[in-house]
Amino acid sequence: MDPMTAIEVEGLEKLAALREQHADEREARAAVYHGGGSSAYIETLLIAEQYRNEARELRARATHLRRQNA
């Protein structure tokens, strides 16, 4: 793998990990801040799921780059 691709893959992995961390933190705070079952609570969980989806997409992109440049 060329150095530029390796840097891009590393960046994608770091960003994916950050998105997952944000999702975990958001879920942990959701019930405390909004109370279970409120619309704000549900919206917070949906946003956390969006973060996880973004993380999956970023990891898939990193995997694709690795395979492309193997």
mmCIF file of C-alpha atoms in Angstrom:
data_model
loop_
_atom_site.group_PDB
_atom_site.id
_atom_site.type_symbol
_atom_site.label_atom_id
_atom_site.label_comp_id
_atom_site.label_asym_id
_atom_site.label_seq_id
_atom_site.Cartn_x
_atom_site.Cartn_y
_atom_site.Cartn_z
ATOM 1 C CA MET A 1 0.000 0.000 0.000
ATOM 2 C CA ASP A 2 1.383 3.389 -0.900
ATOM 3 C CA PRO A 3 2.003 5.878 1.943
ATOM 4 C CA MET A 4 -0.834 8.230 0.978
ATOM 5 C CA THR A 5 -3.393 5.431 0.958
ATOM 6 C CA ALA A 6 -2.087 4.179 4.300
ATOM 7 C CA ILE A 7 -2.576 7.660 5.754
ATOM 8 C CA GLU A 8 -6.102 7.840 4.351
ATOM 9 C CA VAL A 9 -6.993 4.395 5.730
ATOM 10 C CA GLU A 10 -5.609 5.325 9.151
ATOM 11 C CA GLY A 11 -7.639 8.548 9.119
ATOM 12 C CA LEU A 12 -10.816 6.696 8.185
ATOM 13 C CA GLU A 13 -10.277 4.199 11.007
ATOM 14 C CA LYS A 14 -9.682 6.990 13.534
ATOM 15 C CA LEU A 15 -12.774 8.875 12.394
ATOM 16 C CA ALA A 16 -14.852 5.682 12.623
ATOM 17 C CA ALA A 17 -13.633 5.106 16.180
ATOM 18 C CA LEU A 18 -14.491 8.702 17.075
ATOM 19 C CA ARG A 19 -18.017 8.332 15.636
ATOM 20 C CA GLU A 20 -18.541 5.182 17.698
ATOM 21 C CA GLN A 21 -17.277 6.934 20.813
ATOM 22 C CA HIS A 22 -19.705 9.799 20.217
ATOM 23 C CA ALA A 23 -22.554 7.309 19.741
ATOM 24 C CA ASP A 24 -21.691 5.543 23.004
ATOM 25 C CA GLU A 25 -21.503 8.834 24.907
ATOM 26 C CA ARG A 26 -24.776 10.069 23.419
ATOM 27 C CA GLU A 27 -26.581 6.873 24.383
ATOM 28 C CA ALA A 28 -25.143 6.942 27.904
ATOM 29 C CA ARG A 29 -26.369 10.500 28.460
ATOM 30 C CA ALA A 30 -29.718 10.176 26.680
ATOM 31 C CA ALA A 31 -31.867 8.878 29.529
ATOM 32 C CA VAL A 32 -30.278 11.222 32.072
ATOM 33 C CA TYR A 33 -30.760 14.315 29.937
ATOM 34 C CA HIS A 34 -34.096 13.549 28.298
ATOM 35 C CA GLY A 35 -35.837 10.845 30.315
ATOM 36 C CA GLY A 36 -36.647 7.511 28.746
ATOM 37 C CA GLY A 37 -39.450 7.504 26.213
ATOM 38 C CA SER A 38 -39.548 11.224 25.404
ATOM 39 C CA SER A 39 -39.251 12.355 21.812
ATOM 40 C CA ALA A 40 -35.870 13.960 22.580
ATOM 41 C CA TYR A 41 -34.656 10.638 23.999
ATOM 42 C CA ILE A 42 -35.737 8.766 20.874
ATOM 43 C CA GLU A 43 -34.135 11.404 18.628
ATOM 44 C CA THR A 44 -30.882 11.112 20.578
ATOM 45 C CA LEU A 45 -30.872 7.342 20.060
ATOM 46 C CA LEU A 46 -31.534 7.818 16.348
ATOM 47 C CA ILE A 47 -28.597 10.209 16.087
ATOM 48 C CA ALA A 48 -26.391 7.688 17.897
ATOM 49 C CA GLU A 49 -27.443 5.069 15.365
ATOM 50 C CA GLN A 50 -26.569 7.470 12.534
ATOM 51 C CA TYR A 51 -23.097 7.853 14.040
ATOM 52 C CA ARG A 52 -22.721 4.068 14.112
ATOM 53 C CA ASN A 53 -23.852 3.827 10.488
ATOM 54 C CA GLU A 54 -21.276 6.455 9.521
ATOM 55 C CA ALA A 55 -18.607 4.467 11.370
ATOM 56 C CA ARG A 56 -19.565 1.310 9.456
ATOM 57 C CA GLU A 57 -19.395 3.187 6.151
ATOM 58 C CA LEU A 58 -16.001 4.658 7.022
ATOM 59 C CA ARG A 59 -14.642 1.232 7.956
ATOM 60 C CA ALA A 60 -16.048 -0.261 4.754
ATOM 61 C CA ARG A 61 -14.307 2.465 2.757
ATOM 62 C CA ALA A 62 -11.043 1.769 4.582
ATOM 63 C CA THR A 63 -11.387 -1.965 3.882
ATOM 64 C CA HIS A 64 -12.077 -1.253 0.212
ATOM 65 C CA LEU A 65 -8.950 0.906 -0.028
ATOM 66 C CA ARG A 66 -6.862 -1.790 1.646
ATOM 67 C CA ARG A 67 -8.100 -4.440 -0.765
ATOM 68 C CA GLN A 68 -7.670 -2.160 -3.761
ATOM 69 C CA ASN A 69 -4.064 -1.430 -2.832
ATOM 70 C CA ALA A 70 -3.012 -4.854 -1.570
#
